[in-house]
PDB file of C-alpha atoms and ligand atoms in Angstrom:
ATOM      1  CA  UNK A  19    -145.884 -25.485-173.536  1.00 82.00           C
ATOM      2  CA  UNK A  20    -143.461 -28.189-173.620  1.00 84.00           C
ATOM      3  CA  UNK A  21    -145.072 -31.769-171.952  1.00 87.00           C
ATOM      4  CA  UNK A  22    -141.829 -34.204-171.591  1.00 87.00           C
ATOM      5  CA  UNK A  23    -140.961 -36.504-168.754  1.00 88.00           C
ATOM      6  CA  UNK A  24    -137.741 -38.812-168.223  1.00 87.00           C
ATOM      7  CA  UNK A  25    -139.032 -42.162-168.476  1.00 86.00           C
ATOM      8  CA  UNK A  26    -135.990 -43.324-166.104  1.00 86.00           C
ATOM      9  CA  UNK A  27    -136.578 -41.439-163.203  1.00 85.00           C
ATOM     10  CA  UNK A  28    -140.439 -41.204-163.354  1.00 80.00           C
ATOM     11  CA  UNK A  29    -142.951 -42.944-164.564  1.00 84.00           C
ATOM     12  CA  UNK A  30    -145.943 -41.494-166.865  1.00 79.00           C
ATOM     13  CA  UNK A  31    -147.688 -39.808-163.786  1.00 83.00           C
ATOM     14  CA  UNK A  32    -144.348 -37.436-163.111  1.00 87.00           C
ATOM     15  CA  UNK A  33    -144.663 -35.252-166.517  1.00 88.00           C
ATOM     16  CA  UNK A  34    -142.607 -32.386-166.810  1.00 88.00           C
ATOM     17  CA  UNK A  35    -144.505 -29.020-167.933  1.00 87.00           C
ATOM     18  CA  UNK A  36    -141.575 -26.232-169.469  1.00 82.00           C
ATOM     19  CA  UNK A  37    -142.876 -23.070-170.711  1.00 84.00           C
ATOM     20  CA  UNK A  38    -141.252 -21.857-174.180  1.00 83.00           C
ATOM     21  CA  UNK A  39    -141.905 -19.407-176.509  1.00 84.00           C
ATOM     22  CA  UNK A  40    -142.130 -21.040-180.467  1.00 81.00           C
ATOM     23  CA  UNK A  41    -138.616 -20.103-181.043  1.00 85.00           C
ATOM     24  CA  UNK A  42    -137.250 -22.570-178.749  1.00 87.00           C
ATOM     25  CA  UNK A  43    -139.344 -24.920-178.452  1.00 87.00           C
ATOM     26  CA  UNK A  44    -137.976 -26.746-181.421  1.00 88.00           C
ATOM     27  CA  UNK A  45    -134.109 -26.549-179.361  1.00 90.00           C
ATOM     28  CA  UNK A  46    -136.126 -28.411-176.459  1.00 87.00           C
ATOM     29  CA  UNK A  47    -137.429 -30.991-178.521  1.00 88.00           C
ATOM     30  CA  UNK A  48    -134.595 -31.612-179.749  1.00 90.00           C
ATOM     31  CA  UNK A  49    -132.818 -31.807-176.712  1.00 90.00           C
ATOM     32  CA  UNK A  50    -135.445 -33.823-175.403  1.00 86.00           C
ATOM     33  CA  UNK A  51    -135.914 -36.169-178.005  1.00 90.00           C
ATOM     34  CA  UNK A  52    -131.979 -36.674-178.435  1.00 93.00           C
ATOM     35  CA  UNK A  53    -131.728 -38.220-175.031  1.00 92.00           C
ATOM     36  CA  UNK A  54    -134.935 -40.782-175.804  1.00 92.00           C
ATOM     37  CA  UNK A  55    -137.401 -38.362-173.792  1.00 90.00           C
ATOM     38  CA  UNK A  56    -141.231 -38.754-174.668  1.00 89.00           C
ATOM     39  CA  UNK A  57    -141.960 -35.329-175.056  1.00 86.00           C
ATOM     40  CA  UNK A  58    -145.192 -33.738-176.814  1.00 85.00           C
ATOM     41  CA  UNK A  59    -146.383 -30.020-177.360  1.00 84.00           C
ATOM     42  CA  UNK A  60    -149.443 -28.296-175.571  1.00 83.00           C
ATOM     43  CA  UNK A  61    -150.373 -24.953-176.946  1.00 80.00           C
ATOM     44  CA  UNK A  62    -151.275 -22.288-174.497  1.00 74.00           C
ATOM     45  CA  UNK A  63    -153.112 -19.121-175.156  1.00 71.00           C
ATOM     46  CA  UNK A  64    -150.812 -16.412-176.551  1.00 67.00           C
ATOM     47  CA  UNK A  65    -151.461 -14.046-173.631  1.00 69.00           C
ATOM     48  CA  UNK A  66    -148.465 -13.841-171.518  1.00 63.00           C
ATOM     49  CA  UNK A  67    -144.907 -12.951-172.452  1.00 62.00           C
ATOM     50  CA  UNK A  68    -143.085 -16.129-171.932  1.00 61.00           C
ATOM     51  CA  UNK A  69    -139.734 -17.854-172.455  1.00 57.00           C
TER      52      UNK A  69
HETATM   53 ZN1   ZN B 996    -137.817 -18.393-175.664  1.00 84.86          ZN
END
């Protein structure tokens, strides 16, 4: 799970949850953190088939 929020349209309370499998949640980040989003990782329980 992907935590990341756009710290020019919201403020810390408006936090952005994206669900992503390990394979691309390294392209988020990236996107993420190449536009100057704070963005931080949250590991969820491998149960569910996601991204
Ligand atoms: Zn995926």
């Amino acid at each position: 799970m992907l935590l990341w929020r756009n710290p020019r349209l919201h403020g810390p309370e408006r936090v952005k949850r994206w669900a992503a499998c390990e394979e691309h949640l390294a392209t988020l980040r990236e996107f993420l953190t190449s536009r100057g989003f704070p963005c931080e990782t949250e590991a969820v329980p491998p149960s569910g088939a996601m991204g």
